[in-house]
JSON list of C-alpha atoms in Angstrom, two decimals:
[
{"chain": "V", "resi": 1, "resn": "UNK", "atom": "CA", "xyz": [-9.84, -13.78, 5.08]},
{"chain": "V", "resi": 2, "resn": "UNK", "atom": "CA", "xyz": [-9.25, -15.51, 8.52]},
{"chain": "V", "resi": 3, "resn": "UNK", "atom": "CA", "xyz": [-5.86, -14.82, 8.82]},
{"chain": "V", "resi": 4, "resn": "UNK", "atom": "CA", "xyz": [-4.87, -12.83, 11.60]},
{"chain": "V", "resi": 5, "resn": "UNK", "atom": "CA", "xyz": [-1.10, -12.09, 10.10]},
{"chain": "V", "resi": 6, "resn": "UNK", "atom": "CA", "xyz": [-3.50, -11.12, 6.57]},
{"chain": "V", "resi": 7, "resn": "UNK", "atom": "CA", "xyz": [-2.86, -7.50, 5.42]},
{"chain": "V", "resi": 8, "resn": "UNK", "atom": "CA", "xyz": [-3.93, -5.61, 2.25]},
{"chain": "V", "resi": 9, "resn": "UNK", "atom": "CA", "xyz": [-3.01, -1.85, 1.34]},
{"chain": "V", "resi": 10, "resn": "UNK", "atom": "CA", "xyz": [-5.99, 0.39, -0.38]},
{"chain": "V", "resi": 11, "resn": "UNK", "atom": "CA", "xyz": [-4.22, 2.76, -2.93]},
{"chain": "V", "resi": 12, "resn": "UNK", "atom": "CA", "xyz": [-5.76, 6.91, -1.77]},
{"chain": "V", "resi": 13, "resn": "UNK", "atom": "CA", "xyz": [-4.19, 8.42, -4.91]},
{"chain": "V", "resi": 14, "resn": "UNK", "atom": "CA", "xyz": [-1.96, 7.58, -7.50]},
{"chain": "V", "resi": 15, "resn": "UNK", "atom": "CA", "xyz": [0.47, 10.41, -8.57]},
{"chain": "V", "resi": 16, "resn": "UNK", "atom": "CA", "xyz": [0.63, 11.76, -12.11]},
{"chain": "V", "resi": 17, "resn": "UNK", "atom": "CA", "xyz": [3.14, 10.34, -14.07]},
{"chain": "V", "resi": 18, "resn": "UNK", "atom": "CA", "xyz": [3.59, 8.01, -11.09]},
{"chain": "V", "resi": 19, "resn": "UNK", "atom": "CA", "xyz": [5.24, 4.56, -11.50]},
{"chain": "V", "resi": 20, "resn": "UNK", "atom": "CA", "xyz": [2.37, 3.43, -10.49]},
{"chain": "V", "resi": 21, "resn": "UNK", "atom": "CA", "xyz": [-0.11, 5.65, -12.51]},
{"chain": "V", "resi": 22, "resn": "UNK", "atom": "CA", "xyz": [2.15, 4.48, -15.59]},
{"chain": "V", "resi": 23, "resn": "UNK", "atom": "CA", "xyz": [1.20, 0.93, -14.87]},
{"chain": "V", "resi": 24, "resn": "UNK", "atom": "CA", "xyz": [-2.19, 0.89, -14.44]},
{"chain": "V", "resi": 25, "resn": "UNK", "atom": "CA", "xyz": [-2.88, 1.55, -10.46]},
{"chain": "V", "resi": 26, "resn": "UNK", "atom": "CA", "xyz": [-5.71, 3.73, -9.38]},
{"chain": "V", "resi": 27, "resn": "UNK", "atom": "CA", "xyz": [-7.66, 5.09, -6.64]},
{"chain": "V", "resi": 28, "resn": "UNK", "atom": "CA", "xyz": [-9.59, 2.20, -4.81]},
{"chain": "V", "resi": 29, "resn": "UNK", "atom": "CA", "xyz": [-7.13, -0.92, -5.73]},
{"chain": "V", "resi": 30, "resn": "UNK", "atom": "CA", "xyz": [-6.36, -3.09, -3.18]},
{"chain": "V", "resi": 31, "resn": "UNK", "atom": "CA", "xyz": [-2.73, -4.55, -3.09]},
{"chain": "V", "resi": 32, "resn": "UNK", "atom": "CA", "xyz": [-3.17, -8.15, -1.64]},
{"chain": "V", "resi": 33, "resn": "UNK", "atom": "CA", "xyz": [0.00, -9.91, -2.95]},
{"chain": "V", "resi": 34, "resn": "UNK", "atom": "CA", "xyz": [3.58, -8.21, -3.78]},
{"chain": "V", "resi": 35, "resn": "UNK", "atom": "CA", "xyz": [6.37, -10.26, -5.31]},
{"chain": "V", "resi": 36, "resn": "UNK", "atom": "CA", "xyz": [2.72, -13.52, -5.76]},
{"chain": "V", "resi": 37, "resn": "UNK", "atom": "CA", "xyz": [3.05, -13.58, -1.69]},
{"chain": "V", "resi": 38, "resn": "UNK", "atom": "CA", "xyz": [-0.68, -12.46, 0.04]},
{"chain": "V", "resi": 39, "resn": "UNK", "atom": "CA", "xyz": [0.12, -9.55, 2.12]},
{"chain": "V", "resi": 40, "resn": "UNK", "atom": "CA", "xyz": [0.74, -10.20, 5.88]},
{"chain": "V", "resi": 41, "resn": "UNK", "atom": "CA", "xyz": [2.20, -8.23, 9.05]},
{"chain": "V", "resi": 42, "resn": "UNK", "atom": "CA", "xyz": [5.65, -9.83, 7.67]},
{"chain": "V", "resi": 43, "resn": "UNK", "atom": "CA", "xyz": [6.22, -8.55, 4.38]},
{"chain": "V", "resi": 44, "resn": "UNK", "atom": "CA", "xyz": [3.73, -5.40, 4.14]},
{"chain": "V", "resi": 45, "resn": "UNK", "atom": "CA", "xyz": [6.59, -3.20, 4.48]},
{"chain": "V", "resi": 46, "resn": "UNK", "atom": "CA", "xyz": [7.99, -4.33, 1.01]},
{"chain": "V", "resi": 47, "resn": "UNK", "atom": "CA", "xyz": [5.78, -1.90, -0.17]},
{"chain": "V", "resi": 48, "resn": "UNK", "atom": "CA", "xyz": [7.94, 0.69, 0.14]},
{"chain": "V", "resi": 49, "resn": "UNK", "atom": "CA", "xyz": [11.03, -0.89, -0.34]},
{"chain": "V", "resi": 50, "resn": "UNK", "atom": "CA", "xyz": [11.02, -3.16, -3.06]},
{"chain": "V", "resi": 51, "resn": "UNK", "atom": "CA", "xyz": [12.57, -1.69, -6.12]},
{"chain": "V", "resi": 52, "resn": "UNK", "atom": "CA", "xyz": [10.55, -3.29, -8.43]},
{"chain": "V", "resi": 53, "resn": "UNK", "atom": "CA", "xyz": [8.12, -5.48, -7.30]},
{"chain": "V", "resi": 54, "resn": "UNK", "atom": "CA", "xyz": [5.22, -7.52, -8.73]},
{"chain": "V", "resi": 55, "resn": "UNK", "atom": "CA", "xyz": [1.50, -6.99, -6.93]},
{"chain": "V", "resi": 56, "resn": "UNK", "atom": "CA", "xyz": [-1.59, -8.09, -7.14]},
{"chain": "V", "resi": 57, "resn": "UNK", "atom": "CA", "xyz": [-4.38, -5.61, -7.17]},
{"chain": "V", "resi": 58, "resn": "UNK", "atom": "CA", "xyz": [-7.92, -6.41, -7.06]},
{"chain": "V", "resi": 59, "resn": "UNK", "atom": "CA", "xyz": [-11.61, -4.30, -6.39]},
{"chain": "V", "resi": 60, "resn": "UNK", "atom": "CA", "xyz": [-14.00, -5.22, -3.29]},
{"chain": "V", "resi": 61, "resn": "UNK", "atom": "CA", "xyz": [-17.65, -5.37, -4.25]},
{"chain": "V", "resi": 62, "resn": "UNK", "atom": "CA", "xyz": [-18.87, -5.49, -0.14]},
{"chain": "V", "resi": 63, "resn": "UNK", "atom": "CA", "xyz": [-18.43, -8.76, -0.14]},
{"chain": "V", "resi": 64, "resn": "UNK", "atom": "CA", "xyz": [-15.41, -10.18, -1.98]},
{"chain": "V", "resi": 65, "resn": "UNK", "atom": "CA", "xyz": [-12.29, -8.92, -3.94]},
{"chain": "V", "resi": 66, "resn": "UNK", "atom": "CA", "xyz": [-12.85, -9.16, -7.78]},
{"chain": "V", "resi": 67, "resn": "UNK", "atom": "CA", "xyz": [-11.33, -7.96, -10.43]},
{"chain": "V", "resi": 68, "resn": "UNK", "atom": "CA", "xyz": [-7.76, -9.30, -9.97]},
{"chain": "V", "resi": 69, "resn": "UNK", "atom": "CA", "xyz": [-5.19, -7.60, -11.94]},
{"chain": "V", "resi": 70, "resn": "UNK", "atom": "CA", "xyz": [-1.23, -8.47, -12.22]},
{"chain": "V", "resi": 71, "resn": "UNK", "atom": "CA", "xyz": [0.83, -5.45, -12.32]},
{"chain": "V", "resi": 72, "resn": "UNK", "atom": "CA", "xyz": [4.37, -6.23, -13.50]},
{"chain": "V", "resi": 73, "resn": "UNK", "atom": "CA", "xyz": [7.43, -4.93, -11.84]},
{"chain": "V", "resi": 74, "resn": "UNK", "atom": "CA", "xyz": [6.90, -1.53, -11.40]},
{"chain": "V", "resi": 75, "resn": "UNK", "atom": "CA", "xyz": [11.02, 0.15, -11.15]},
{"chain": "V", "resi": 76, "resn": "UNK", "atom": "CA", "xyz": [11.34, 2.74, -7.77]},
{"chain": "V", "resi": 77, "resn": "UNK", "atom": "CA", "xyz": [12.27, 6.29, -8.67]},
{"chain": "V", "resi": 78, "resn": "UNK", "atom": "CA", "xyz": [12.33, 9.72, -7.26]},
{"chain": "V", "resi": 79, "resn": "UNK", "atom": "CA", "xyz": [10.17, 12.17, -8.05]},
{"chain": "V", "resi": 80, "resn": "UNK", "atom": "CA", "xyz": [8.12, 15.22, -6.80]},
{"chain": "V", "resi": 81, "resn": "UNK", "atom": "CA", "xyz": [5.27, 14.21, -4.98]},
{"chain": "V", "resi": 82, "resn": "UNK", "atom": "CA", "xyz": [2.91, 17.15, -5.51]},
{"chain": "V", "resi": 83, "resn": "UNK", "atom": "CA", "xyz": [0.84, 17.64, -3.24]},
{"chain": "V", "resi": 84, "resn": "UNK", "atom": "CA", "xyz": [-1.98, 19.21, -5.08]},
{"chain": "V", "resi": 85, "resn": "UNK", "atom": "CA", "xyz": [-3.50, 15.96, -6.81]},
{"chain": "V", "resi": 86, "resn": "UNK", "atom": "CA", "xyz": [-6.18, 17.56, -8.87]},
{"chain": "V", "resi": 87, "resn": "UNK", "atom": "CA", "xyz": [-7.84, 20.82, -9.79]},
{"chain": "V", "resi": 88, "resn": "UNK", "atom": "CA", "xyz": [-10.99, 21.30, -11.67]},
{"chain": "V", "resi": 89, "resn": "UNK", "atom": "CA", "xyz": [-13.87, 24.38, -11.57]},
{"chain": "V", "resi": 90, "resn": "UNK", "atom": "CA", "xyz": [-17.59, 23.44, -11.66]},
{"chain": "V", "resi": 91, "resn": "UNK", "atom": "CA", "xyz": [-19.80, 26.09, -12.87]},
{"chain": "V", "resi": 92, "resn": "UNK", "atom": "CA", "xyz": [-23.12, 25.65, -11.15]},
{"chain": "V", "resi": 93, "resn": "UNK", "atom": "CA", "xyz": [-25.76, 28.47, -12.05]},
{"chain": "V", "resi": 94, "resn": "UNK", "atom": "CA", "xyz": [-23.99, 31.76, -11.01]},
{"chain": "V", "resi": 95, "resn": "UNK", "atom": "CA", "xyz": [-21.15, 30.29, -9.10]},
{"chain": "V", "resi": 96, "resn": "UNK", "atom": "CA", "xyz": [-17.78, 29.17, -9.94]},
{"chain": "V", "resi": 97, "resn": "UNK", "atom": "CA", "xyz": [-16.53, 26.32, -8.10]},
{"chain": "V", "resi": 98, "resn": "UNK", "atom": "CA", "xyz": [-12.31, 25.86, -7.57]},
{"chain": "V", "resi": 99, "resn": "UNK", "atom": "CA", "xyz": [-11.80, 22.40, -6.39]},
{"chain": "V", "resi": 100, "resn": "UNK", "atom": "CA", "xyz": [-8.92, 21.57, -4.95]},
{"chain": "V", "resi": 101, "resn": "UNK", "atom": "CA", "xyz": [-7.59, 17.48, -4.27]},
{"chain": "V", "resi": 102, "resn": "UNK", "atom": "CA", "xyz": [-4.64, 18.18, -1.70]},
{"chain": "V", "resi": 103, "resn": "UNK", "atom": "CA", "xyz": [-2.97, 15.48, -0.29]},
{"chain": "V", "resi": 104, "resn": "UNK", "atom": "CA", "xyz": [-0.67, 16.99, 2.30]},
{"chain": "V", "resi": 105, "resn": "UNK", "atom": "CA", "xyz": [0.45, 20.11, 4.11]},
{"chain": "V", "resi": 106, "resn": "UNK", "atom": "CA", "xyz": [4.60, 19.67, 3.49]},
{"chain": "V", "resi": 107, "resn": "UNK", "atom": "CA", "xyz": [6.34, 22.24, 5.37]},
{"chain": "V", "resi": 108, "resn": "UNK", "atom": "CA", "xyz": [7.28, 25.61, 4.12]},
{"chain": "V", "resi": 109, "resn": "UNK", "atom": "CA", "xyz": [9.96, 25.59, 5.95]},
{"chain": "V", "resi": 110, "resn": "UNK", "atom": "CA", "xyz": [11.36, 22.04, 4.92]},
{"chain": "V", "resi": 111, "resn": "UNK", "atom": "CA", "xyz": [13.70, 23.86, 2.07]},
{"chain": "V", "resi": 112, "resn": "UNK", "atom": "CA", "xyz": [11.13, 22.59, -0.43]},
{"chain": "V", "resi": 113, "resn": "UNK", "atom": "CA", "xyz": [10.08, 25.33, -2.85]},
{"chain": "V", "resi": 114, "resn": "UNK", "atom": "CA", "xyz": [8.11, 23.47, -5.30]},
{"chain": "V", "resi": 115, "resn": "UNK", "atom": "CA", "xyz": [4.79, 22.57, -2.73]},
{"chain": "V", "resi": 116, "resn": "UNK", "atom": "CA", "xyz": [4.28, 26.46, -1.86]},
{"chain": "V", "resi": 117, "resn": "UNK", "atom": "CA", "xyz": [5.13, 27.69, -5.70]},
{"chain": "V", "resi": 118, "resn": "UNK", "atom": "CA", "xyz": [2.71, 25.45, -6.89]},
{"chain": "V", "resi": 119, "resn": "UNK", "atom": "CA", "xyz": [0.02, 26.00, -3.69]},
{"chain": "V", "resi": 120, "resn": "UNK", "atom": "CA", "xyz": [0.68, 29.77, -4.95]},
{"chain": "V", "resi": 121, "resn": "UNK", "atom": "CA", "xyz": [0.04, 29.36, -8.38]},
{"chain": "V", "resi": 122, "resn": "UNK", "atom": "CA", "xyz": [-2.97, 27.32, -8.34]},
{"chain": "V", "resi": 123, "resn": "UNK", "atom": "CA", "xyz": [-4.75, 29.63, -5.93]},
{"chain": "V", "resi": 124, "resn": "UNK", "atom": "CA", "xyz": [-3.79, 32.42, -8.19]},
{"chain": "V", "resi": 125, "resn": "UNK", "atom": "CA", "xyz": [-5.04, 30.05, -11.23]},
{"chain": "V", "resi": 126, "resn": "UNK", "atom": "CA", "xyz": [-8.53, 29.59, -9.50]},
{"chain": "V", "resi": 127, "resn": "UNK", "atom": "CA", "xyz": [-8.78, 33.53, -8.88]},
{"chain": "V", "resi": 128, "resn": "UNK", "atom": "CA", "xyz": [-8.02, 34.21, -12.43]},
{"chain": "V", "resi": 129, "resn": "UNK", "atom": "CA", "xyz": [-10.97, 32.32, -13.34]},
{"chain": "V", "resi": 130, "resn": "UNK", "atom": "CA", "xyz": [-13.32, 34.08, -11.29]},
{"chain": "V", "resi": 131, "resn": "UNK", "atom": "CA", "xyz": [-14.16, 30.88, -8.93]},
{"chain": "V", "resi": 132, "resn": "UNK", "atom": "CA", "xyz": [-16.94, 32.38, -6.52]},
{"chain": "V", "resi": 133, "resn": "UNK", "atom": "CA", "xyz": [-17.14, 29.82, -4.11]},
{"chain": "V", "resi": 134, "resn": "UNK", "atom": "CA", "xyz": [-14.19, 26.77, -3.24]},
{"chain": "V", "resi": 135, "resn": "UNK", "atom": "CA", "xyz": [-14.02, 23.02, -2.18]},
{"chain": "V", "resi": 136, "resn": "UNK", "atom": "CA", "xyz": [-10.73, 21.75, -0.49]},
{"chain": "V", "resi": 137, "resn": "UNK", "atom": "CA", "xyz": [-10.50, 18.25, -0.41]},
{"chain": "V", "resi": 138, "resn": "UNK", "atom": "CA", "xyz": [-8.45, 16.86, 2.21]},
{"chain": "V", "resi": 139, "resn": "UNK", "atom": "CA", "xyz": [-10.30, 13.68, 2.95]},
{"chain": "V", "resi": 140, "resn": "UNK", "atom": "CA", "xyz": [-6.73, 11.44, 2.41]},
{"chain": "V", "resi": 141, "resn": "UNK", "atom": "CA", "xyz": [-4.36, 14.77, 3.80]},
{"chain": "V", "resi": 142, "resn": "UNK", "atom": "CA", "xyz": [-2.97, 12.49, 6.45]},
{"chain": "V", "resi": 143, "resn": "UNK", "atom": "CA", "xyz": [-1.89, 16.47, 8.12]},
{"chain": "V", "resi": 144, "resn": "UNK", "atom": "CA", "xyz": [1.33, 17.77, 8.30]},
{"chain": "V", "resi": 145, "resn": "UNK", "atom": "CA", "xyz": [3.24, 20.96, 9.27]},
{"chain": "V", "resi": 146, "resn": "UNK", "atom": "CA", "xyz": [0.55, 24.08, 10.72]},
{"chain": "V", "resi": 147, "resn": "UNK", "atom": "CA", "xyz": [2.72, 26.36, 8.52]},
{"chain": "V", "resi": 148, "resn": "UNK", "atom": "CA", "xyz": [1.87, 25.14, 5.48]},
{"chain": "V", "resi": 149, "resn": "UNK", "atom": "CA", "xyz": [-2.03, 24.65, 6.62]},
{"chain": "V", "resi": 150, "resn": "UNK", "atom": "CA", "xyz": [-1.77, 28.79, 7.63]},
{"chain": "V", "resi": 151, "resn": "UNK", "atom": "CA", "xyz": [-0.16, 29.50, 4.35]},
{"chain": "V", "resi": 152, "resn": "UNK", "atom": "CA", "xyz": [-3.30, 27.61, 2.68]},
{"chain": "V", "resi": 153, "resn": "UNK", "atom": "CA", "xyz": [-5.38, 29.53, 4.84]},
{"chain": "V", "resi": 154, "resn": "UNK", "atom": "CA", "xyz": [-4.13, 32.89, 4.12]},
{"chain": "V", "resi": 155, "resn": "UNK", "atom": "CA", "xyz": [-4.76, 32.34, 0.72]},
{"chain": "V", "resi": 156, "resn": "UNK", "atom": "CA", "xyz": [-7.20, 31.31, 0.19]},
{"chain": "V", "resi": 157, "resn": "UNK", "atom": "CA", "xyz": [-9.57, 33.10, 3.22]},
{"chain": "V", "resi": 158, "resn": "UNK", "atom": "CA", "xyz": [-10.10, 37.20, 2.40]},
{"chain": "V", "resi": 159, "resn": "UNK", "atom": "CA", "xyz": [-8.61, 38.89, 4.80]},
{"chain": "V", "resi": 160, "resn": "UNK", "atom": "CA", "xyz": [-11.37, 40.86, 5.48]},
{"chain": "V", "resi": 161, "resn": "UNK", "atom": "CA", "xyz": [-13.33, 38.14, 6.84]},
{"chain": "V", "resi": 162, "resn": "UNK", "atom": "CA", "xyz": [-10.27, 36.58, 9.11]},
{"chain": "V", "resi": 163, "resn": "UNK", "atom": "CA", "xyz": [-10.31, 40.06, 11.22]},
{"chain": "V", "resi": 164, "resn": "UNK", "atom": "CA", "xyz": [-13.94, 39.84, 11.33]},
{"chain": "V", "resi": 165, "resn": "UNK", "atom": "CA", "xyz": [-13.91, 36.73, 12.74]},
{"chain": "V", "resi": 166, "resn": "UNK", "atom": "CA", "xyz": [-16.62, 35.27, 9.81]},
{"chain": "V", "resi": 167, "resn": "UNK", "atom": "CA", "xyz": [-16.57, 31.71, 9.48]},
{"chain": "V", "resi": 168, "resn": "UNK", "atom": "CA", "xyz": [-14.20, 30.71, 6.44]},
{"chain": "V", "resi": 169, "resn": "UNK", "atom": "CA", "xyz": [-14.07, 27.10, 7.02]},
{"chain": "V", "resi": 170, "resn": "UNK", "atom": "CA", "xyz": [-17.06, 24.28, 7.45]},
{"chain": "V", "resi": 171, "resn": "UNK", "atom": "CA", "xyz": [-16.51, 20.51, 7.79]},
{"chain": "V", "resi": 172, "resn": "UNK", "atom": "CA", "xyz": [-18.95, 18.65, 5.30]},
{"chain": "V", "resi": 173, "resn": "UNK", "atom": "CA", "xyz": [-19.38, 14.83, 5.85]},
{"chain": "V", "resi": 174, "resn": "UNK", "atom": "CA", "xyz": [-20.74, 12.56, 2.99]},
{"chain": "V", "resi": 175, "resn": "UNK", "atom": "CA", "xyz": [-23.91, 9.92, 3.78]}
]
């Protein structure tokens, strides 16, 4: 598009049980028209609040959108955002993978229970299961508060190997 005012939204994640999971959105779309208007610096922010509106999603193949889907009015609720998307273990040979999907570090301190409950739990969850080895995901964690990222942290690093200074963290960039 030539449009300098043109705009488009790529959906990260949908939530489960999500509005938007419910009607069909997932990880990839591309929002390019809400209420059959394309997208533009004007009218982006109806994205967040519209209480119901009608988009148009599509795919990009590297060269063009395709794929065009009409999603119908979607209604605006609250609900708990949790922040821990997925959670799966891959067995590989000898090791037990945990791998984690977590979207964003929400304060501990914010007088919200549920994120550090459920951070709590699924750590616990993973150690039940004898994982031997563990992926974080935060490619989409747009950050947040360092108390909740120490919290992770002291979870999930031995505490042996924190006082020993051993590495417990590496960055690992895909191709």
């Amino acid at each position: 598009n030539d449009d300098p005012d043109a705009r488009y939204a790529i959906v990260n994640h949908t939530y489960k049980n999500s509005p938007a999971q419910k009607a069909g959105i997932e990880r990839g779309d591309i929002i390019i028209k809400i209420n059959g208007i394309p997208l533009n610096k004007d009218n982006i922010g109806q994205l967040q609040d519209a209480a119901s509106p009608e988009l148009t999603v599509a795919k990009w193949n590297k060269t063009q959108f395709v794929d065009y889907r009409e999603i119908e009015r979607m209604e605006k609720e609250e609900m708990y955002l949790d922040p821990i998307v997925t959670t799966s273990i891959i067995e590989k040979g000898t090791h037990k993978i945990g791998y984690m999907y977590y979207s964003d570090f929400i304060s501990i301190r914010s007088g919200m229970r549920e994120p550090l409950r459920d951070l709590n739990n699924n750590v616990e969850w993973f150690a039940g299961r004898g994982v031997t080895d563990f992926i974080l995901d935060l490619r989409t964690n747009g950050g947040g508060t360092p108390d909740a990222a120490r919290h992770l942290c002291s979870l999930l690093a031995p505490r042996s190997d924190v006082e020993a200074k051993s590495v417990i963290c590496s960055n690992v960039y895909p191709d």
